[in-house]
């Protein structure tokens, strides 16, 4: 059964993620792995500088987050660490510099264009750069991570906004009803 997205970015399945990450170049694998393993926005991933990643933590500076509300620190998942190491990233400046000007980050549009190319090749529909964020947050929620914890990771100002990101599958509803009884 296909879940209605209501205009939101597609949530990727485990199989799609595997296929996608197997196909990506190391640099783009690192970009989208940051989005997936930290639940960040593409603009936040692209604005990272080398000093923002150290000691097993990624720091999303307040100045680059949506709403500029607060700085977020996210622990680096070991799989993400492997993707970062394989990407041969710059030693200083932006981790993903613009091709035209290394003093500026890659644009979200450039990352989106590359994503579209990969998705067209793989036959994925409805996928956008935001799919990695929605997928991460939905995975955490489906695994029973408290919404307040997910909110701290995602940087959402309110739980109401966060909940719009989360997809509930028919199977999850079925499992929820199954626990009722005496």
PDB file of C-alpha atoms in Angstrom:
ATOM      1  CA  UNK A   1       0.000   0.000   0.000  1.00  0.00           C
ATOM      2  CA  UNK A   2       1.414   3.362  -1.062  1.00  0.00           C
ATOM      3  CA  UNK A   3       1.438   6.075   1.605  1.00  0.00           C
ATOM      4  CA  UNK A   4       0.085   9.462   0.481  1.00  0.00           C
ATOM      5  CA  UNK A   5       2.853  12.065   0.887  1.00  0.00           C
ATOM      6  CA  UNK A   6       0.705  15.216   0.623  1.00  0.00           C
ATOM      7  CA  UNK A   7       3.462  17.074  -1.214  1.00  0.00           C
ATOM      8  CA  UNK A   8       6.196  16.071   1.225  1.00  0.00           C
ATOM      9  CA  UNK A   9       9.491  14.470   0.281  1.00  0.00           C
ATOM     10  CA  UNK A  10       9.452  10.696  -0.055  1.00  0.00           C
ATOM     11  CA  UNK A  11      10.572   8.600   2.905  1.00  0.00           C
ATOM     12  CA  UNK A  12      13.240   6.167   1.697  1.00  0.00           C
ATOM     13  CA  UNK A  13      13.112   2.469   2.536  1.00  0.00           C
ATOM     14  CA  UNK A  14      16.125   0.522   3.817  1.00  0.00           C
ATOM     15  CA  UNK A  15      16.460  -1.044   0.355  1.00  0.00           C
ATOM     16  CA  UNK A  16      16.334   2.323  -1.408  1.00  0.00           C
ATOM     17  CA  UNK A  17      18.925   3.763   0.969  1.00  0.00           C
ATOM     18  CA  UNK A  18      21.226   0.807   0.351  1.00  0.00           C
ATOM     19  CA  UNK A  19      20.842   1.074  -3.416  1.00  0.00           C
ATOM     20  CA  UNK A  20      21.261   4.837  -3.352  1.00  0.00           C
ATOM     21  CA  UNK A  21      24.372   4.851  -1.162  1.00  0.00           C
ATOM     22  CA  UNK A  22      25.952   2.060  -3.218  1.00  0.00           C
ATOM     23  CA  UNK A  23      25.510   4.159  -6.358  1.00  0.00           C
ATOM     24  CA  UNK A  24      26.631   7.592  -5.104  1.00  0.00           C
ATOM     25  CA  UNK A  25      30.122   9.001  -5.518  1.00  0.00           C
ATOM     26  CA  UNK A  26      32.058   9.305  -2.220  1.00  0.00           C
ATOM     27  CA  UNK A  27      31.525  13.089  -2.019  1.00  0.00           C
ATOM     28  CA  UNK A  28      27.757  12.929  -2.542  1.00  0.00           C
ATOM     29  CA  UNK A  29      27.547   9.869  -0.313  1.00  0.00           C
ATOM     30  CA  UNK A  30      29.100  12.006   2.453  1.00  0.00           C
ATOM     31  CA  UNK A  31      26.687  14.898   1.822  1.00  0.00           C
ATOM     32  CA  UNK A  32      23.549  12.787   1.949  1.00  0.00           C
ATOM     33  CA  UNK A  33      24.907  10.620   4.784  1.00  0.00           C
ATOM     34  CA  UNK A  34      25.283  13.762   6.900  1.00  0.00           C
ATOM     35  CA  UNK A  35      21.632  14.611   6.160  1.00  0.00           C
ATOM     36  CA  UNK A  36      20.505  11.072   6.964  1.00  0.00           C
ATOM     37  CA  UNK A  37      22.619  10.338  10.032  1.00  0.00           C
ATOM     38  CA  UNK A  38      22.063  13.754  11.636  1.00  0.00           C
ATOM     39  CA  UNK A  39      18.557  14.575  10.429  1.00  0.00           C
ATOM     40  CA  UNK A  40      19.813  17.942   9.184  1.00  0.00           C
ATOM     41  CA  UNK A  41      18.667  20.067   6.273  1.00  0.00           C
ATOM     42  CA  UNK A  42      20.752  20.051   3.071  1.00  0.00           C
ATOM     43  CA  UNK A  43      21.671  23.718   3.642  1.00  0.00           C
ATOM     44  CA  UNK A  44      23.027  22.833   7.089  1.00  0.00           C
ATOM     45  CA  UNK A  45      25.128  19.964   5.702  1.00  0.00           C
ATOM     46  CA  UNK A  46      26.570  22.117   2.924  1.00  0.00           C
ATOM     47  CA  UNK A  47      27.450  24.947   5.304  1.00  0.00           C
ATOM     48  CA  UNK A  48      29.679  22.715   7.447  1.00  0.00           C
ATOM     49  CA  UNK A  49      33.318  23.696   7.768  1.00  0.00           C
ATOM     50  CA  UNK A  50      36.144  21.373   8.743  1.00  0.00           C
ATOM     51  CA  UNK A  51      36.199  22.741  12.290  1.00  0.00           C
ATOM     52  CA  UNK A  52      32.514  21.774  12.686  1.00  0.00           C
ATOM     53  CA  UNK A  53      33.414  18.081  12.658  1.00  0.00           C
ATOM     54  CA  UNK A  54      35.711  16.854  15.410  1.00  0.00           C
ATOM     55  CA  UNK A  55      35.919  14.484  18.349  1.00  0.00           C
ATOM     56  CA  UNK A  56      33.058  12.362  17.053  1.00  0.00           C
ATOM     57  CA  UNK A  57      30.600  15.280  16.883  1.00  0.00           C
ATOM     58  CA  UNK A  58      29.099  17.467  14.151  1.00  0.00           C
ATOM     59  CA  UNK A  59      28.272  21.017  15.196  1.00  0.00           C
ATOM     60  CA  UNK A  60      25.553  22.841  13.298  1.00  0.00           C
ATOM     61  CA  UNK A  61      26.237  26.468  14.169  1.00  0.00           C
ATOM     62  CA  UNK A  62      23.264  28.627  15.128  1.00  0.00           C
ATOM     63  CA  UNK A  63      24.104  31.011  12.278  1.00  0.00           C
ATOM     64  CA  UNK A  64      23.395  28.345   9.630  1.00  0.00           C
ATOM     65  CA  UNK A  65      20.291  26.699  11.115  1.00  0.00           C
ATOM     66  CA  UNK A  66      16.769  27.552  10.036  1.00  0.00           C
ATOM     67  CA  UNK A  67      15.454  30.224  12.350  1.00  0.00           C
ATOM     68  CA  UNK A  68      18.960  30.642  13.772  1.00  0.00           C
ATOM     69  CA  UNK A  69      17.587  29.507  17.151  1.00  0.00           C
ATOM     70  CA  UNK A  70      20.455  27.512  18.617  1.00  0.00           C
ATOM     71  CA  UNK A  71      23.568  25.519  17.867  1.00  0.00           C
ATOM     72  CA  UNK A  72      23.078  21.743  17.669  1.00  0.00           C
ATOM     73  CA  UNK A  73      25.662  19.057  18.359  1.00  0.00           C
ATOM     74  CA  UNK A  74      25.075  15.597  16.911  1.00  0.00           C
ATOM     75  CA  UNK A  75      27.164  12.505  17.648  1.00  0.00           C
ATOM     76  CA  UNK A  76      28.682  10.953  14.538  1.00  0.00           C
ATOM     77  CA  UNK A  77      27.307   7.500  13.779  1.00  0.00           C
ATOM     78  CA  UNK A  78      30.146   5.038  12.936  1.00  0.00           C
ATOM     79  CA  UNK A  79      28.680   4.442   9.457  1.00  0.00           C
ATOM     80  CA  UNK A  80      28.653   8.195   8.818  1.00  0.00           C
ATOM     81  CA  UNK A  81      32.266   8.364  10.016  1.00  0.00           C
ATOM     82  CA  UNK A  82      33.190   5.755   7.382  1.00  0.00           C
ATOM     83  CA  UNK A  83      31.470   7.766   4.647  1.00  0.00           C
ATOM     84  CA  UNK A  84      33.261  10.951   5.739  1.00  0.00           C
ATOM     85  CA  UNK A  85      36.657   9.239   5.754  1.00  0.00           C
ATOM     86  CA  UNK A  86      36.068   7.732   2.301  1.00  0.00           C
ATOM     87  CA  UNK A  87      35.132  11.116   0.798  1.00  0.00           C
ATOM     88  CA  UNK A  88      38.616  12.680   0.955  1.00  0.00           C
ATOM     89  CA  UNK A  89      37.232  15.968   2.249  1.00  0.00           C
ATOM     90  CA  UNK A  90      39.220  19.234   2.373  1.00  0.00           C
ATOM     91  CA  UNK A  91      41.446  19.845   5.409  1.00  0.00           C
ATOM     92  CA  UNK A  92      40.182  23.402   5.934  1.00  0.00           C
ATOM     93  CA  UNK A  93      37.323  25.653   4.891  1.00  0.00           C
ATOM     94  CA  UNK A  94      33.980  24.315   3.724  1.00  0.00           C
ATOM     95  CA  UNK A  95      33.747  20.537   3.604  1.00  0.00           C
ATOM     96  CA  UNK A  96      31.747  20.794   0.386  1.00  0.00           C
ATOM     97  CA  UNK A  97      33.047  23.928  -1.362  1.00  0.00           C
ATOM     98  CA  UNK A  98      31.487  25.425  -4.446  1.00  0.00           C
ATOM     99  CA  UNK A  99      33.203  24.445  -7.699  1.00  0.00           C
ATOM    100  CA  UNK A 100      33.310  28.122  -8.691  1.00  0.00           C
ATOM    101  CA  UNK A 101      34.487  29.601  -5.409  1.00  0.00           C
ATOM    102  CA  UNK A 102      36.111  27.497  -2.678  1.00  0.00           C
ATOM    103  CA  UNK A 103      35.392  30.330  -0.225  1.00  0.00           C
ATOM    104  CA  UNK A 104      31.680  29.522  -0.523  1.00  0.00           C
ATOM    105  CA  UNK A 105      29.781  26.298   0.135  1.00  0.00           C
ATOM    106  CA  UNK A 106      28.239  24.171  -2.597  1.00  0.00           C
ATOM    107  CA  UNK A 107      24.731  25.406  -3.314  1.00  0.00           C
ATOM    108  CA  UNK A 108      21.650  23.437  -2.340  1.00  0.00           C
ATOM    109  CA  UNK A 109      20.661  23.644  -6.001  1.00  0.00           C
ATOM    110  CA  UNK A 110      23.881  21.885  -7.083  1.00  0.00           C
ATOM    111  CA  UNK A 111      23.285  19.082  -4.572  1.00  0.00           C
ATOM    112  CA  UNK A 112      19.653  18.810  -5.669  1.00  0.00           C
ATOM    113  CA  UNK A 113      20.634  18.582  -9.345  1.00  0.00           C
ATOM    114  CA  UNK A 114      23.035  15.739  -8.580  1.00  0.00           C
ATOM    115  CA  UNK A 115      20.388  13.998  -6.470  1.00  0.00           C
ATOM    116  CA  UNK A 116      17.892  14.232  -9.352  1.00  0.00           C
ATOM    117  CA  UNK A 117      20.438  12.683 -11.701  1.00  0.00           C
ATOM    118  CA  UNK A 118      20.977   9.739  -9.347  1.00  0.00           C
ATOM    119  CA  UNK A 119      17.237   9.322  -8.694  1.00  0.00           C
ATOM    120  CA  UNK A 120      16.416   9.363 -12.404  1.00  0.00           C
ATOM    121  CA  UNK A 121      18.987   6.649 -13.005  1.00  0.00           C
ATOM    122  CA  UNK A 122      17.683   4.528 -10.103  1.00  0.00           C
ATOM    123  CA  UNK A 123      14.015   5.175 -10.910  1.00  0.00           C
ATOM    124  CA  UNK A 124      13.226   6.783  -7.545  1.00  0.00           C
ATOM    125  CA  UNK A 125      10.251   9.157  -7.560  1.00  0.00           C
ATOM    126  CA  UNK A 126       9.293  11.836  -5.057  1.00  0.00           C
ATOM    127  CA  UNK A 127      12.797  11.925  -3.564  1.00  0.00           C
ATOM    128  CA  UNK A 128      14.315  15.289  -2.712  1.00  0.00           C
ATOM    129  CA  UNK A 129      17.193  16.465  -0.555  1.00  0.00           C
ATOM    130  CA  UNK A 130      14.644  16.700   2.268  1.00  0.00           C
ATOM    131  CA  UNK A 131      13.910  12.952   1.967  1.00  0.00           C
ATOM    132  CA  UNK A 132      17.004  12.139   4.024  1.00  0.00           C
ATOM    133  CA  UNK A 133      15.851  14.382   6.870  1.00  0.00           C
ATOM    134  CA  UNK A 134      12.294  12.983   6.803  1.00  0.00           C
ATOM    135  CA  UNK A 135      13.632   9.435   6.588  1.00  0.00           C
ATOM    136  CA  UNK A 136      15.949   9.925   9.573  1.00  0.00           C
ATOM    137  CA  UNK A 137      13.272  11.486  11.760  1.00  0.00           C
ATOM    138  CA  UNK A 138      10.699   8.838  10.799  1.00  0.00           C
ATOM    139  CA  UNK A 139      13.201   6.032  11.486  1.00  0.00           C
ATOM    140  CA  UNK A 140      13.891   7.438  14.942  1.00  0.00           C
ATOM    141  CA  UNK A 141      10.192   7.794  15.707  1.00  0.00           C
ATOM    142  CA  UNK A 142       9.374   4.285  14.440  1.00  0.00           C
ATOM    143  CA  UNK A 143      12.144   2.922  16.680  1.00  0.00           C
ATOM    144  CA  UNK A 144      10.507   4.432  19.747  1.00  0.00           C
ATOM    145  CA  UNK A 145      12.849   7.377  20.270  1.00  0.00           C
ATOM    146  CA  UNK A 146      10.960  10.013  22.295  1.00  0.00           C
ATOM    147  CA  UNK A 147       9.732  12.941  20.196  1.00  0.00           C
ATOM    148  CA  UNK A 148      11.456  15.416  22.500  1.00  0.00           C
ATOM    149  CA  UNK A 149      14.813  13.720  21.776  1.00  0.00           C
ATOM    150  CA  UNK A 150      14.133  13.768  18.030  1.00  0.00           C
ATOM    151  CA  UNK A 151      13.237  17.460  18.331  1.00  0.00           C
ATOM    152  CA  UNK A 152      16.615  18.198  19.942  1.00  0.00           C
ATOM    153  CA  UNK A 153      18.400  16.392  17.102  1.00  0.00           C
ATOM    154  CA  UNK A 154      16.357  17.937  14.290  1.00  0.00           C
ATOM    155  CA  UNK A 155      16.306  21.455  15.700  1.00  0.00           C
ATOM    156  CA  UNK A 156      12.559  21.883  15.233  1.00  0.00           C
ATOM    157  CA  UNK A 157      11.206  24.750  17.317  1.00  0.00           C
ATOM    158  CA  UNK A 158       8.021  22.838  18.181  1.00  0.00           C
ATOM    159  CA  UNK A 159       6.802  19.264  18.459  1.00  0.00           C
ATOM    160  CA  UNK A 160       3.872  20.175  16.208  1.00  0.00           C
ATOM    161  CA  UNK A 161       6.239  21.065  13.374  1.00  0.00           C
ATOM    162  CA  UNK A 162       8.302  17.931  13.946  1.00  0.00           C
ATOM    163  CA  UNK A 163       5.233  15.699  13.815  1.00  0.00           C
ATOM    164  CA  UNK A 164       4.437  16.884  10.284  1.00  0.00           C
ATOM    165  CA  UNK A 165       7.703  15.240   9.201  1.00  0.00           C
ATOM    166  CA  UNK A 166       6.878  11.838  10.607  1.00  0.00           C
ATOM    167  CA  UNK A 167       5.171   9.212   8.520  1.00  0.00           C
ATOM    168  CA  UNK A 168       2.978   6.574  10.123  1.00  0.00           C
ATOM    169  CA  UNK A 169       2.720   3.357   8.142  1.00  0.00           C
ATOM    170  CA  UNK A 170      -0.345   1.112   8.010  1.00  0.00           C
ATOM    171  CA  UNK A 171       1.696  -1.572   9.794  1.00  0.00           C
ATOM    172  CA  UNK A 172       2.529   0.804  12.655  1.00  0.00           C
ATOM    173  CA  UNK A 173      -1.180   1.565  13.097  1.00  0.00           C
ATOM    174  CA  UNK A 174      -1.953  -2.165  13.038  1.00  0.00           C
ATOM    175  CA  UNK A 175       0.728  -2.844  15.681  1.00  0.00           C
ATOM    176  CA  UNK A 176      -0.582   0.007  17.857  1.00  0.00           C
ATOM    177  CA  UNK A 177      -4.108  -1.402  17.820  1.00  0.00           C
ATOM    178  CA  UNK A 178      -2.785  -4.903  18.554  1.00  0.00           C
ATOM    179  CA  UNK A 179      -1.403  -3.850  21.961  1.00  0.00           C
ATOM    180  CA  UNK A 180      -4.871  -2.878  23.215  1.00  0.00           C
ATOM    181  CA  UNK A 181      -6.612  -5.507  25.261  1.00  0.00           C
ATOM    182  CA  UNK A 182      -7.036  -7.258  28.588  1.00  0.00           C
TER     183      UNK A 182
END
